[in-house]
Amino acid sequence: MKKFCRVTIATIIIVFFFGATQFVHAQKHDPKKDSLKQIAIKDSITKALADTVVPKIVNKIETYSFTLSRSSNYFKRRMDTTKIATALPSLEKSLSFFKKRIDRNDAEMNLRNLNTFSIMLQESANKLADWQTNLNEYSEILTKNNHEVKKIINDASLKITLPDTALNRQVKNVLRKAELLDSVQIAAMTRINVMKNKLSINSLQVSDMLSELNYRTIAFKSAMWGQEEAPLLKLKTSNYKQSLWEVVISTVQRASHVFSIYTSGSWNIRSINYVILAAFLVWCLLNYKRVSNYKDAKTIMSNLHFINHSVIASCITAFLCVGPYLYPNPPMVYMHANEVIRLIFVTYLLLPFFTGKTKLNWFIMLALWFFFAIDDLFIESSFGERLWLLFGSLALTGVCIKILRDKSSMFNQIEESPVKKAITILTLILAALSIFFNFTGRVTLAKILGMTAVQSFTFTFTLMAFSTIILEAVYLQCEVFRKSRFSDLINYNDLKVKLRKLLLIVTCILWVIAFSRSLAIYDFMVNALSSFFNKQRAIGNMQFSFMSVAIFVLIIWISSIISQFINFFFGSKLHNNTNKRSNLGSVMLLVRLAIWAFGFLVAIAAAGIPLDKISIMIGALSVGIGFGLQNIVNNLVSGIILAFERPIQIGDFIEVDGRSGTVKEIGVRSSKISNVEGADIIVPNGDMLSKHLINWTLHNRNKRLEIGVGVAYDVDVRKAKQIVQDILSRNEMVMKSPEPLVLLNNFGNSSVDFRILFWTHDLNNGGSVRSSLMMEIFEQFEKAGIEIPYPKTDVYIKQVEN
């Protein structure tokens, strides 16, 4: 047993020793084997990266590069705040000027100043609002772009080292661009925020000043009806701080400053005006030059008065009548500057046409206009200004009385203004009121009424010249078209009538605007009209406003104008060629109906009328149709059917209900035919479809004619027939196919009667062809000795027996 234990213990020791030796041997490093293992591990890692990470990094580099490029391009092209940064100091300087002026004594500002400052401050407020909108848009997009850039910078996948050197270089390049763009964007955002803060401060300042001016304007308008200063007969120089000369100097300085501020801020609108003026001037000059080369140029130019005198002066005058009113609400100093230029040019144009006495009256009016215009710009009142204003009003009253007493015409060669007497009386009334208010110490009213009086007089005759210039420009264009294919489409006499009506509306609107601005009631009038038209009203459950009604009527009116325009141009061509059949009338009718339908739909959409209301209107209309509009609707639908089926065309010779004539016009409700006597017959379209309609020219204009002739019984009838056949064959107006027929028709009491049947190409020439053939037959029978006997009527037999 002991021996067995010893052997077992020895065996365990040997095994343990052998195992420990193998374990120690296994723990020893083999460099060669270790290197091979590391290479294998690296290869496996590289392969894993190549399979997963690298494609993702490549895609990210492409996406991030595009994002950085887009953000950078937007920053370069759109993020340009240089204009705002450049213009902001000038605007702040102007606001500082207004602030100092408003903070001074209230009595030093009159209504004109308050109005001018309000206008210019409102423009500044609009400009600041636009800048704020642009900066907010820039800031939002820039913040969004910067968020994307920061996402690129913070992307952890771009921070690992890749086995591809080129790829590592691209990653570093993307990160460098992102960091650079991030710093630039942060700087730009800081700059934009600073500018936004400045704009907000300036906007608040402008808002405060506008509120202050609005309060002062209301107070001033309320106070100007009361006594502002001492009555004229109780004036003392000690009541005024400044002399007249000092007031003039300060007015010139401040007016020039306001003028420069306004012109520098309104360049965009003025540039548009200059483009319009240049286009109008080039148009007139080219037409004038082309007409000057015509042989009858002298005759054409004799119908031109202003344009023939000076094309440039005419164009500038016409433009200055409209151009200044394209501005929203310009200050009075700017309007006066435009009026000075306009009066110079209109005087140059009118000068050759004034009569002797009228010329003197006009120059006095011009002097008084300058007199009142300077007084209108005075900022402060003075002792001399009160006398200045009185002298001007008295002189204006005297000139008006002189013009009213003079019954002779003001102009030679050009038409007298139909409103001459009315406008002179209005000027006289306003001048008298100016004198009255000046005497009672209401200086503001006296100044406004005096300026309005002389302004309304001069502007009336300027608008007269404007209308004449426009008509002359259109006349020139018509003469140019005389040498082109458009000559058949334009009839100047008809166009002149339509243009006169349109120009009358335009000139009335311009005169009312100028009159209300001069009276300082333009804003009140616009606000009152806006409130009146935009106020919501109700009839039962239907909500509407007069603005929507006005828009609806305006669009329908414009549609009718366009329809008449098309009818005028294409209709004039058809009227001039009524003998020629044309399907243009039906096409024109369809176009006009389409314009009316499209205009109606646009009017509904623009006016905001709900479709359910339209269904109610259609239902009500159907009831009206059932009771009393059957004929109108019948004629309207018949006109549409005529346009599509086209049983008649312009130029067709038709007979309907016993009336015959040539179709001159196919209208929406009725058509017009012209008979042989020259009368125009209006035929309802319903009669065209319901009555028996004969269209002689549906397929062609050929017509068969008939002549009856008799010869004596002792005449060789075959010879007579041959003579007639020869006559028919020689006449070019007689158609050869169908062949003319000469038939022996009857054995009469005293003659053998022939019936001659033949066709002519144009039914309008039928009467003349028949007459010429009868004359030739009579002559040839007489030469051949063929007797055409008298008809043996009862009267004839009694005469022979006696």
Short mmCIF file of N, CA, C and O in Angstrom, two decimals, residues 45-105:
data_model
loop_
_atom_site.label_atom_id
_atom_site.label_comp_id
_atom_site.label_asym_id
_atom_site.label_seq_id
_atom_site.Cartn_x
_atom_site.Cartn_y
_atom_site.Cartn_z
N ILE A 45 -9.19 44.47 -40.19
CA ILE A 45 -9.79 45.77 -39.83
C ILE A 45 -9.96 46.65 -41.06
O ILE A 45 -11.00 47.29 -41.26
N THR A 46 -8.92 46.73 -41.90
CA THR A 46 -8.98 47.55 -43.12
C THR A 46 -10.11 47.08 -44.03
O THR A 46 -10.85 47.87 -44.62
N LYS A 47 -10.20 45.77 -44.13
CA LYS A 47 -11.27 45.23 -44.97
C LYS A 47 -12.64 45.59 -44.42
O LYS A 47 -13.56 45.95 -45.16
N ALA A 48 -12.74 45.53 -43.08
CA ALA A 48 -14.03 45.89 -42.47
C ALA A 48 -14.36 47.35 -42.68
O ALA A 48 -15.51 47.72 -42.99
N LEU A 49 -13.36 48.23 -42.54
CA LEU A 49 -13.59 49.67 -42.79
C LEU A 49 -13.95 49.92 -44.24
O LEU A 49 -14.81 50.74 -44.55
N ALA A 50 -13.22 49.24 -45.13
CA ALA A 50 -13.51 49.44 -46.56
C ALA A 50 -14.91 48.99 -46.90
O ALA A 50 -15.56 49.55 -47.78
N ASP A 51 -15.38 48.02 -46.20
CA ASP A 51 -16.71 47.49 -46.51
C ASP A 51 -17.84 48.32 -45.92
O ASP A 51 -18.95 48.35 -46.45
N THR A 52 -17.59 49.05 -44.83
CA THR A 52 -18.67 49.73 -44.11
C THR A 52 -18.46 51.23 -43.99
O THR A 52 -19.28 52.02 -44.43
N VAL A 53 -17.35 51.66 -43.39
CA VAL A 53 -17.18 53.06 -43.03
C VAL A 53 -16.83 53.93 -44.23
O VAL A 53 -17.38 55.02 -44.41
N VAL A 54 -15.93 53.49 -45.08
CA VAL A 54 -15.43 54.33 -46.19
C VAL A 54 -16.54 54.77 -47.14
O VAL A 54 -16.63 55.95 -47.48
N PRO A 55 -17.42 53.89 -47.59
CA PRO A 55 -18.51 54.37 -48.47
C PRO A 55 -19.38 55.44 -47.81
O PRO A 55 -19.80 56.40 -48.45
N LYS A 56 -19.61 55.27 -46.49
CA LYS A 56 -20.40 56.28 -45.80
C LYS A 56 -19.67 57.61 -45.74
O LYS A 56 -20.29 58.68 -45.92
N ILE A 57 -18.35 57.55 -45.49
CA ILE A 57 -17.57 58.79 -45.44
C ILE A 57 -17.57 59.47 -46.80
O ILE A 57 -17.71 60.70 -46.91
N VAL A 58 -17.42 58.69 -47.87
CA VAL A 58 -17.43 59.27 -49.23
C VAL A 58 -18.76 59.95 -49.52
O VAL A 58 -18.81 61.07 -50.05
N ASN A 59 -19.86 59.31 -49.17
CA ASN A 59 -21.18 59.91 -49.38
C ASN A 59 -21.35 61.19 -48.57
O ASN A 59 -21.90 62.19 -49.04
N LYS A 60 -20.85 61.14 -47.32
CA LYS A 60 -20.96 62.33 -46.49
C LYS A 60 -20.14 63.48 -47.06
O LYS A 60 -20.56 64.65 -47.02
N ILE A 61 -18.96 63.17 -47.58
CA ILE A 61 -18.11 64.23 -48.16
C ILE A 61 -18.84 64.88 -49.34
O ILE A 61 -18.85 66.11 -49.48
N GLU A 62 -19.47 64.10 -50.18
CA GLU A 62 -20.21 64.66 -51.33
C GLU A 62 -21.38 65.50 -50.86
O GLU A 62 -21.60 66.61 -51.34
N THR A 63 -22.13 64.98 -49.89
CA THR A 63 -23.30 65.73 -49.39
C THR A 63 -22.88 67.01 -48.70
O THR A 63 -23.45 68.08 -48.93
N TYR A 64 -21.87 66.92 -47.85
CA TYR A 64 -21.41 68.09 -47.11
C TYR A 64 -20.79 69.12 -48.04
O TYR A 64 -20.94 70.33 -47.83
N SER A 65 -20.07 68.67 -49.07
CA SER A 65 -19.48 69.62 -50.03
C SER A 65 -20.57 70.41 -50.76
O SER A 65 -20.46 71.62 -50.96
N PHE A 66 -21.65 69.69 -51.13
CA PHE A 66 -22.77 70.38 -51.80
C PHE A 66 -23.44 71.37 -50.85
O PHE A 66 -23.77 72.50 -51.23
N THR A 67 -23.61 70.96 -49.58
CA THR A 67 -24.23 71.86 -48.59
C THR A 67 -23.38 73.09 -48.37
O THR A 67 -23.90 74.22 -48.33
N LEU A 68 -22.09 72.92 -48.23
CA LEU A 68 -21.19 74.06 -48.03
C LEU A 68 -21.16 74.97 -49.25
O LEU A 68 -21.15 76.20 -49.12
N SER A 69 -21.19 74.37 -50.43
CA SER A 69 -21.18 75.18 -51.66
C SER A 69 -22.46 75.99 -51.79
O SER A 69 -22.44 77.18 -52.12
N ARG A 70 -23.59 75.36 -51.48
CA ARG A 70 -24.87 76.07 -51.55
C ARG A 70 -24.94 77.20 -50.53
O ARG A 70 -25.36 78.32 -50.86
N SER A 71 -24.52 76.94 -49.31
CA SER A 71 -24.53 77.98 -48.29
C SER A 71 -23.59 79.12 -48.64
O SER A 71 -23.91 80.29 -48.44
N SER A 72 -22.43 78.78 -49.17
CA SER A 72 -21.47 79.82 -49.55
C SER A 72 -21.98 80.67 -50.70
O SER A 72 -21.85 81.90 -50.68
N ASN A 73 -22.60 80.01 -51.69
CA ASN A 73 -23.14 80.77 -52.83
C ASN A 73 -24.27 81.68 -52.39
O ASN A 73 -24.38 82.83 -52.85
N TYR A 74 -25.15 81.18 -51.53
CA TYR A 74 -26.24 82.04 -51.04
C TYR A 74 -25.67 83.23 -50.28
O TYR A 74 -26.14 84.36 -50.42
N PHE A 75 -24.65 82.96 -49.49
CA PHE A 75 -24.04 84.04 -48.72
C PHE A 75 -23.44 85.10 -49.63
O PHE A 75 -23.54 86.30 -49.38
N LYS A 76 -22.83 84.66 -50.71
CA LYS A 76 -22.16 85.60 -51.62
C LYS A 76 -23.17 86.37 -52.46
O LYS A 76 -23.00 87.56 -52.72
N ARG A 77 -24.22 85.67 -52.93
CA ARG A 77 -25.15 86.29 -53.88
C ARG A 77 -26.32 87.00 -53.21
O ARG A 77 -26.75 88.05 -53.65
N ARG A 78 -26.85 86.40 -52.16
CA ARG A 78 -28.06 86.93 -51.55
C ARG A 78 -27.80 87.74 -50.29
O ARG A 78 -28.55 88.64 -49.96
N MET A 79 -26.77 87.37 -49.58
CA MET A 79 -26.52 88.04 -48.30
C MET A 79 -25.74 89.32 -48.51
O MET A 79 -24.64 89.51 -48.00
N ASP A 80 -26.29 90.21 -49.32
CA ASP A 80 -25.63 91.48 -49.58
C ASP A 80 -26.38 92.57 -48.83
O ASP A 80 -27.42 93.04 -49.27
N THR A 81 -25.85 92.94 -47.70
CA THR A 81 -26.46 93.99 -46.89
C THR A 81 -25.75 95.32 -47.07
O THR A 81 -25.94 96.24 -46.29
N THR A 82 -24.92 95.39 -48.12
CA THR A 82 -24.14 96.61 -48.33
C THR A 82 -25.05 97.80 -48.62
O THR A 82 -24.82 98.91 -48.12
N LYS A 83 -26.11 97.57 -49.43
CA LYS A 83 -27.01 98.66 -49.78
C LYS A 83 -27.70 99.21 -48.54
O LYS A 83 -27.83 100.44 -48.37
N ILE A 84 -28.15 98.30 -47.68
CA ILE A 84 -28.82 98.75 -46.46
C ILE A 84 -27.83 99.50 -45.56
O ILE A 84 -28.15 100.55 -45.00
N ALA A 85 -26.63 98.93 -45.42
CA ALA A 85 -25.63 99.57 -44.57
C ALA A 85 -25.22 100.93 -45.11
O ALA A 85 -24.91 101.86 -44.34
N THR A 86 -25.22 101.07 -46.43
CA THR A 86 -24.84 102.36 -47.04
C THR A 86 -25.95 103.39 -46.91
O THR A 86 -25.69 104.58 -46.67
N ALA A 87 -27.20 102.93 -47.09
CA ALA A 87 -28.32 103.87 -47.08
C ALA A 87 -28.78 104.23 -45.67
O ALA A 87 -29.41 105.28 -45.47
N LEU A 88 -28.48 103.38 -44.70
CA LEU A 88 -28.97 103.61 -43.34
C LEU A 88 -28.44 104.91 -42.72
O LEU A 88 -29.23 105.65 -42.11
N PRO A 89 -27.15 105.25 -42.85
CA PRO A 89 -26.68 106.52 -42.26
C PRO A 89 -27.39 107.74 -42.84
O PRO A 89 -27.71 108.69 -42.11
N SER A 90 -27.64 107.72 -44.17
CA SER A 90 -28.35 108.84 -44.79
C SER A 90 -29.77 108.94 -44.25
O SER A 90 -30.27 110.05 -43.97
N LEU A 91 -30.44 107.79 -44.07
CA LEU A 91 -31.79 107.82 -43.53
C LEU A 91 -31.79 108.29 -42.09
O LEU A 91 -32.67 109.07 -41.67
N GLU A 92 -30.82 107.86 -41.31
CA GLU A 92 -30.73 108.31 -39.92
C GLU A 92 -30.48 109.81 -39.85
O GLU A 92 -31.01 110.50 -38.96
N LYS A 93 -29.69 110.32 -40.78
CA LYS A 93 -29.44 111.77 -40.82
C LYS A 93 -30.74 112.52 -41.12
O LYS A 93 -31.03 113.57 -40.51
N SER A 94 -31.54 112.00 -42.07
CA SER A 94 -32.82 112.62 -42.39
C SER A 94 -33.76 112.58 -41.20
O SER A 94 -34.45 113.56 -40.89
N LEU A 95 -33.80 111.43 -40.52
CA LEU A 95 -34.66 111.32 -39.34
C LEU A 95 -34.23 112.28 -38.24
O LEU A 95 -35.07 112.84 -37.52
N SER A 96 -32.91 112.50 -38.11
CA SER A 96 -32.42 113.46 -37.13
C SER A 96 -32.88 114.87 -37.47
O SER A 96 -33.28 115.64 -36.58
N PHE A 97 -32.88 115.18 -38.78
CA PHE A 97 -33.36 116.49 -39.21
C PHE A 97 -34.84 116.66 -38.87
O PHE A 97 -35.26 117.70 -38.34
N PHE A 98 -35.64 115.64 -39.16
CA PHE A 98 -37.07 115.71 -38.86
C PHE A 98 -37.30 115.81 -37.36
O PHE A 98 -38.19 116.55 -36.90
N LYS A 99 -36.53 115.05 -36.59
CA LYS A 99 -36.69 115.06 -35.14
C LYS A 99 -36.43 116.45 -34.56
O LYS A 99 -37.21 116.96 -33.74
N LYS A 100 -35.35 117.07 -35.00
CA LYS A 100 -35.03 118.41 -34.51
C LYS A 100 -36.11 119.40 -34.92
O LYS A 100 -36.49 120.28 -34.15
N ARG A 101 -36.61 119.24 -36.17
CA ARG A 101 -37.62 120.18 -36.66
C ARG A 101 -38.93 120.02 -35.90
O ARG A 101 -39.60 121.00 -35.58
N ILE A 102 -39.30 118.77 -35.58
CA ILE A 102 -40.55 118.54 -34.86
C ILE A 102 -40.45 118.98 -33.42
O ILE A 102 -41.44 119.46 -32.83
N ASP A 103 -39.28 118.85 -32.83
CA ASP A 103 -39.12 119.21 -31.42
C ASP A 103 -39.12 120.72 -31.19
O ASP A 103 -39.16 121.17 -30.04
N ARG A 104 -39.08 121.48 -32.28
CA ARG A 104 -39.12 122.93 -32.12
C ARG A 104 -40.54 123.39 -31.84
O ARG A 104 -41.48 122.61 -31.76
N ASN A 105 -40.72 124.71 -31.76
CA ASN A 105 -42.01 125.29 -31.40
C ASN A 105 -43.08 124.92 -32.41
O ASN A 105 -42.86 125.00 -33.62
#
